[in-house]
């Protein structure tokens, strides 16, 4: 190989990971630079937002593949159940929190935060851990923390008890 095309050793030791992410019809991306031998466990753990963003970039399949429906439909189904059960919340509050927590991916799972390290990773559209899902599960929804409607409704029920409404949640909860 000619010297013109040989990359310096320091460049060869790094790899660039570029992962596309589709969310409710919009495209987003995440770029992570890390040594080629580094593992995900060595990634920075500065905030919940950073770790879930890193996870979302490596999660698949996207929202459209999780059963029939889409994010708009799941939110509307959850709102109907919430209304019937007296659980407060709005479309905007649910959507804002879903986009921050999972970018609309019902299969998102955070394998990096303290919950994951304790063996109970956050899952689904609103990143609910299983004990919270079980405690705040709403009758009439699936008994699965990754079912989109069950996840949204349980998370909204939890937020209502803890914060008054999902609308009052503006960060990791």
PDB file of C-alpha atoms in Angstrom:
ATOM      1  CA  UNK A   1       0.000   0.000   0.000  1.00  0.00           C
ATOM      2  CA  UNK A   2       1.364   3.419  -0.828  1.00  0.00           C
ATOM      3  CA  UNK A   3       2.153   5.859   1.976  1.00  0.00           C
ATOM      4  CA  UNK A   4      -0.441   8.264   0.570  1.00  0.00           C
ATOM      5  CA  UNK A   5      -3.280   5.843   1.390  1.00  0.00           C
ATOM      6  CA  UNK A   6      -2.006   4.499   4.717  1.00  0.00           C
ATOM      7  CA  UNK A   7      -3.900   6.005   7.641  1.00  0.00           C
ATOM      8  CA  UNK A   8      -1.924   6.934  10.738  1.00  0.00           C
ATOM      9  CA  UNK A   9      -2.060   4.338  13.530  1.00  0.00           C
ATOM     10  CA  UNK A  10      -4.150   6.651  15.733  1.00  0.00           C
ATOM     11  CA  UNK A  11      -6.798   6.883  13.018  1.00  0.00           C
ATOM     12  CA  UNK A  12      -6.846   3.109  12.505  1.00  0.00           C
ATOM     13  CA  UNK A  13      -7.475   2.635  16.247  1.00  0.00           C
ATOM     14  CA  UNK A  14     -10.700   4.575  16.114  1.00  0.00           C
ATOM     15  CA  UNK A  15     -13.856   3.586  14.409  1.00  0.00           C
ATOM     16  CA  UNK A  16     -16.823   5.680  13.518  1.00  0.00           C
ATOM     17  CA  UNK A  17     -20.248   4.357  14.212  1.00  0.00           C
ATOM     18  CA  UNK A  18     -23.034   6.078  12.338  1.00  0.00           C
ATOM     19  CA  UNK A  19     -26.467   4.719  12.875  1.00  0.00           C
ATOM     20  CA  UNK A  20     -29.649   5.977  11.292  1.00  0.00           C
ATOM     21  CA  UNK A  21     -32.841   6.092  13.230  1.00  0.00           C
ATOM     22  CA  UNK A  22     -36.329   6.390  11.799  1.00  0.00           C
ATOM     23  CA  UNK A  23     -38.953   7.915  14.012  1.00  0.00           C
ATOM     24  CA  UNK A  24     -42.587   8.290  13.025  1.00  0.00           C
ATOM     25  CA  UNK A  25     -41.605   9.058   9.450  1.00  0.00           C
ATOM     26  CA  UNK A  26     -38.764  11.452  10.329  1.00  0.00           C
ATOM     27  CA  UNK A  27     -35.112  10.514  10.135  1.00  0.00           C
ATOM     28  CA  UNK A  28     -32.607  11.218  12.880  1.00  0.00           C
ATOM     29  CA  UNK A  29     -29.078  10.030  13.470  1.00  0.00           C
ATOM     30  CA  UNK A  30     -26.483   9.565  16.141  1.00  0.00           C
ATOM     31  CA  UNK A  31     -22.717   9.570  15.749  1.00  0.00           C
ATOM     32  CA  UNK A  32     -20.439   8.002  18.326  1.00  0.00           C
ATOM     33  CA  UNK A  33     -16.644   8.001  18.247  1.00  0.00           C
ATOM     34  CA  UNK A  34     -14.959   5.452  20.443  1.00  0.00           C
ATOM     35  CA  UNK A  35     -11.819   3.314  20.357  1.00  0.00           C
ATOM     36  CA  UNK A  36     -12.325   0.242  18.217  1.00  0.00           C
ATOM     37  CA  UNK A  37     -11.897  -2.064  21.191  1.00  0.00           C
ATOM     38  CA  UNK A  38     -14.236  -0.132  23.488  1.00  0.00           C
ATOM     39  CA  UNK A  39     -17.474  -1.644  24.640  1.00  0.00           C
ATOM     40  CA  UNK A  40     -20.819   0.012  25.258  1.00  0.00           C
ATOM     41  CA  UNK A  41     -20.157  -0.296  28.991  1.00  0.00           C
ATOM     42  CA  UNK A  42     -17.288   2.175  28.592  1.00  0.00           C
ATOM     43  CA  UNK A  43     -19.546   4.820  27.080  1.00  0.00           C
ATOM     44  CA  UNK A  44     -20.153   7.979  29.141  1.00  0.00           C
ATOM     45  CA  UNK A  45     -22.952   7.706  31.664  1.00  0.00           C
ATOM     46  CA  UNK A  46     -23.526  11.427  32.165  1.00  0.00           C
ATOM     47  CA  UNK A  47     -27.310  11.640  31.835  1.00  0.00           C
ATOM     48  CA  UNK A  48     -30.347   9.501  31.198  1.00  0.00           C
ATOM     49  CA  UNK A  49     -30.953  11.449  27.987  1.00  0.00           C
ATOM     50  CA  UNK A  50     -27.493  10.599  26.641  1.00  0.00           C
ATOM     51  CA  UNK A  51     -27.739   6.914  27.437  1.00  0.00           C
ATOM     52  CA  UNK A  52     -31.212   6.510  25.994  1.00  0.00           C
ATOM     53  CA  UNK A  53     -30.140   8.402  22.879  1.00  0.00           C
ATOM     54  CA  UNK A  54     -27.199   6.029  22.513  1.00  0.00           C
ATOM     55  CA  UNK A  55     -29.475   3.033  22.974  1.00  0.00           C
ATOM     56  CA  UNK A  56     -32.056   4.337  20.514  1.00  0.00           C
ATOM     57  CA  UNK A  57     -29.355   4.667  17.890  1.00  0.00           C
ATOM     58  CA  UNK A  58     -28.625   0.961  18.239  1.00  0.00           C
ATOM     59  CA  UNK A  59     -32.218  -0.290  18.603  1.00  0.00           C
ATOM     60  CA  UNK A  60     -34.240  -2.020  15.914  1.00  0.00           C
ATOM     61  CA  UNK A  61     -36.857  -2.549  14.605  1.00  0.00           C
ATOM     62  CA  UNK A  62     -38.580   0.796  14.553  1.00  0.00           C
ATOM     63  CA  UNK A  63     -42.061   1.841  15.670  1.00  0.00           C
ATOM     64  CA  UNK A  64     -43.961   0.714  12.577  1.00  0.00           C
ATOM     65  CA  UNK A  65     -43.004  -2.924  13.166  1.00  0.00           C
ATOM     66  CA  UNK A  66     -44.414  -3.235  16.704  1.00  0.00           C
ATOM     67  CA  UNK A  67     -47.804  -4.741  16.032  1.00  0.00           C
ATOM     68  CA  UNK A  68     -50.447  -2.916  14.103  1.00  0.00           C
ATOM     69  CA  UNK A  69     -50.590   0.816  14.501  1.00  0.00           C
ATOM     70  CA  UNK A  70     -48.272   3.720  14.834  1.00  0.00           C
ATOM     71  CA  UNK A  71     -47.251   6.263  17.437  1.00  0.00           C
ATOM     72  CA  UNK A  72     -50.198   8.570  16.768  1.00  0.00           C
ATOM     73  CA  UNK A  73     -52.633   5.650  17.061  1.00  0.00           C
ATOM     74  CA  UNK A  74     -51.005   4.287  20.224  1.00  0.00           C
ATOM     75  CA  UNK A  75     -51.164   7.690  21.915  1.00  0.00           C
ATOM     76  CA  UNK A  76     -54.821   8.128  20.934  1.00  0.00           C
ATOM     77  CA  UNK A  77     -55.698   4.619  22.203  1.00  0.00           C
ATOM     78  CA  UNK A  78     -53.910   5.353  25.472  1.00  0.00           C
ATOM     79  CA  UNK A  79     -55.689   8.696  25.849  1.00  0.00           C
ATOM     80  CA  UNK A  80     -59.077   6.973  25.447  1.00  0.00           C
ATOM     81  CA  UNK A  81     -58.192   4.452  28.168  1.00  0.00           C
ATOM     82  CA  UNK A  82     -56.730   7.198  30.373  1.00  0.00           C
ATOM     83  CA  UNK A  83     -59.927   9.238  30.034  1.00  0.00           C
ATOM     84  CA  UNK A  84     -62.070   6.223  30.957  1.00  0.00           C
ATOM     85  CA  UNK A  85     -59.870   5.497  34.001  1.00  0.00           C
ATOM     86  CA  UNK A  86     -59.518   9.136  35.130  1.00  0.00           C
ATOM     87  CA  UNK A  87     -55.778   9.338  34.397  1.00  0.00           C
ATOM     88  CA  UNK A  88     -54.780  12.896  33.427  1.00  0.00           C
ATOM     89  CA  UNK A  89     -52.601  13.688  30.425  1.00  0.00           C
ATOM     90  CA  UNK A  90     -52.607  15.197  26.957  1.00  0.00           C
ATOM     91  CA  UNK A  91     -51.443  14.125  23.536  1.00  0.00           C
ATOM     92  CA  UNK A  92     -48.700  16.784  23.646  1.00  0.00           C
ATOM     93  CA  UNK A  93     -47.418  15.629  27.057  1.00  0.00           C
ATOM     94  CA  UNK A  94     -47.331  11.989  26.011  1.00  0.00           C
ATOM     95  CA  UNK A  95     -45.744  12.697  22.635  1.00  0.00           C
ATOM     96  CA  UNK A  96     -43.064  15.009  24.104  1.00  0.00           C
ATOM     97  CA  UNK A  97     -42.047  12.440  26.707  1.00  0.00           C
ATOM     98  CA  UNK A  98     -42.123   9.532  24.251  1.00  0.00           C
ATOM     99  CA  UNK A  99     -39.863  11.372  21.819  1.00  0.00           C
ATOM    100  CA  UNK A 100     -37.380  12.196  24.597  1.00  0.00           C
ATOM    101  CA  UNK A 101     -37.409   8.695  26.070  1.00  0.00           C
ATOM    102  CA  UNK A 102     -37.493   6.417  23.014  1.00  0.00           C
ATOM    103  CA  UNK A 103     -37.847   8.503  19.829  1.00  0.00           C
ATOM    104  CA  UNK A 104     -41.050   6.556  19.237  1.00  0.00           C
ATOM    105  CA  UNK A 105     -39.448   3.095  19.231  1.00  0.00           C
ATOM    106  CA  UNK A 106     -41.654   0.697  21.242  1.00  0.00           C
ATOM    107  CA  UNK A 107     -38.758  -1.793  21.379  1.00  0.00           C
ATOM    108  CA  UNK A 108     -36.289   0.657  22.915  1.00  0.00           C
ATOM    109  CA  UNK A 109     -34.455  -0.697  25.937  1.00  0.00           C
ATOM    110  CA  UNK A 110     -31.931   1.199  28.027  1.00  0.00           C
ATOM    111  CA  UNK A 111     -29.098  -1.164  28.847  1.00  0.00           C
ATOM    112  CA  UNK A 112     -26.793   1.509  30.278  1.00  0.00           C
ATOM    113  CA  UNK A 113     -28.378   3.279  33.268  1.00  0.00           C
ATOM    114  CA  UNK A 114     -28.480   2.297  36.932  1.00  0.00           C
ATOM    115  CA  UNK A 115     -31.718   0.341  36.468  1.00  0.00           C
ATOM    116  CA  UNK A 116     -30.123  -1.802  33.754  1.00  0.00           C
ATOM    117  CA  UNK A 117     -27.044  -2.344  35.912  1.00  0.00           C
ATOM    118  CA  UNK A 118     -29.418  -3.589  38.619  1.00  0.00           C
ATOM    119  CA  UNK A 119     -31.005  -6.036  36.162  1.00  0.00           C
ATOM    120  CA  UNK A 120     -34.216  -4.124  35.441  1.00  0.00           C
ATOM    121  CA  UNK A 121     -33.723  -2.127  32.228  1.00  0.00           C
ATOM    122  CA  UNK A 122     -36.171   0.574  31.179  1.00  0.00           C
ATOM    123  CA  UNK A 123     -38.290  -0.564  28.230  1.00  0.00           C
ATOM    124  CA  UNK A 124     -40.703   0.703  25.637  1.00  0.00           C
ATOM    125  CA  UNK A 125     -41.968   4.043  24.439  1.00  0.00           C
ATOM    126  CA  UNK A 126     -41.824   5.698  27.863  1.00  0.00           C
ATOM    127  CA  UNK A 127     -38.916   3.654  29.255  1.00  0.00           C
ATOM    128  CA  UNK A 128     -40.711   1.935  32.138  1.00  0.00           C
ATOM    129  CA  UNK A 129     -38.993  -0.613  34.386  1.00  0.00           C
ATOM    130  CA  UNK A 130     -40.921  -3.836  35.012  1.00  0.00           C
ATOM    131  CA  UNK A 131     -41.682  -3.209  38.733  1.00  0.00           C
ATOM    132  CA  UNK A 132     -43.175   0.195  37.883  1.00  0.00           C
ATOM    133  CA  UNK A 133     -45.122  -1.300  34.987  1.00  0.00           C
ATOM    134  CA  UNK A 134     -46.560  -4.003  37.254  1.00  0.00           C
ATOM    135  CA  UNK A 135     -47.460  -1.497  39.989  1.00  0.00           C
ATOM    136  CA  UNK A 136     -49.154   0.963  37.597  1.00  0.00           C
ATOM    137  CA  UNK A 137     -50.475  -1.385  34.887  1.00  0.00           C
ATOM    138  CA  UNK A 138     -53.938  -0.318  33.770  1.00  0.00           C
ATOM    139  CA  UNK A 139     -56.603  -2.991  33.416  1.00  0.00           C
ATOM    140  CA  UNK A 140     -57.768  -3.388  29.840  1.00  0.00           C
ATOM    141  CA  UNK A 141     -54.268  -3.063  28.382  1.00  0.00           C
ATOM    142  CA  UNK A 142     -51.832  -5.854  27.514  1.00  0.00           C
ATOM    143  CA  UNK A 143     -49.758  -7.251  30.347  1.00  0.00           C
ATOM    144  CA  UNK A 144     -46.489  -6.476  28.538  1.00  0.00           C
ATOM    145  CA  UNK A 145     -44.249  -3.521  29.320  1.00  0.00           C
ATOM    146  CA  UNK A 146     -43.264  -3.263  25.649  1.00  0.00           C
ATOM    147  CA  UNK A 147     -46.818  -3.218  24.307  1.00  0.00           C
ATOM    148  CA  UNK A 148     -47.091   0.395  23.106  1.00  0.00           C
ATOM    149  CA  UNK A 149     -50.539   1.184  24.550  1.00  0.00           C
ATOM    150  CA  UNK A 150     -49.881  -0.654  27.833  1.00  0.00           C
ATOM    151  CA  UNK A 151     -46.497   1.080  28.210  1.00  0.00           C
ATOM    152  CA  UNK A 152     -47.896   4.557  27.573  1.00  0.00           C
ATOM    153  CA  UNK A 153     -50.899   4.037  29.839  1.00  0.00           C
ATOM    154  CA  UNK A 154     -48.914   2.558  32.744  1.00  0.00           C
ATOM    155  CA  UNK A 155     -46.301   5.326  32.496  1.00  0.00           C
ATOM    156  CA  UNK A 156     -49.030   7.986  32.445  1.00  0.00           C
ATOM    157  CA  UNK A 157     -50.657   6.324  35.480  1.00  0.00           C
ATOM    158  CA  UNK A 158     -47.305   6.356  37.316  1.00  0.00           C
ATOM    159  CA  UNK A 159     -46.679   9.992  36.348  1.00  0.00           C
ATOM    160  CA  UNK A 160     -50.174  10.957  37.534  1.00  0.00           C
ATOM    161  CA  UNK A 161     -49.490   9.448  40.953  1.00  0.00           C
ATOM    162  CA  UNK A 162     -45.995  10.903  41.251  1.00  0.00           C
ATOM    163  CA  UNK A 163     -46.209  14.244  39.397  1.00  0.00           C
ATOM    164  CA  UNK A 164     -49.926  14.930  38.945  1.00  0.00           C
ATOM    165  CA  UNK A 165     -49.792  14.230  35.183  1.00  0.00           C
ATOM    166  CA  UNK A 166     -47.450  13.099  32.423  1.00  0.00           C
ATOM    167  CA  UNK A 167     -47.760  16.710  31.255  1.00  0.00           C
ATOM    168  CA  UNK A 168     -45.708  17.787  34.285  1.00  0.00           C
ATOM    169  CA  UNK A 169     -42.772  15.532  33.335  1.00  0.00           C
ATOM    170  CA  UNK A 170     -40.034  17.357  31.460  1.00  0.00           C
ATOM    171  CA  UNK A 171     -37.031  15.101  32.045  1.00  0.00           C
ATOM    172  CA  UNK A 172     -36.198  11.541  33.074  1.00  0.00           C
ATOM    173  CA  UNK A 173     -38.755  10.459  35.638  1.00  0.00           C
TER     174      UNK A 173
END
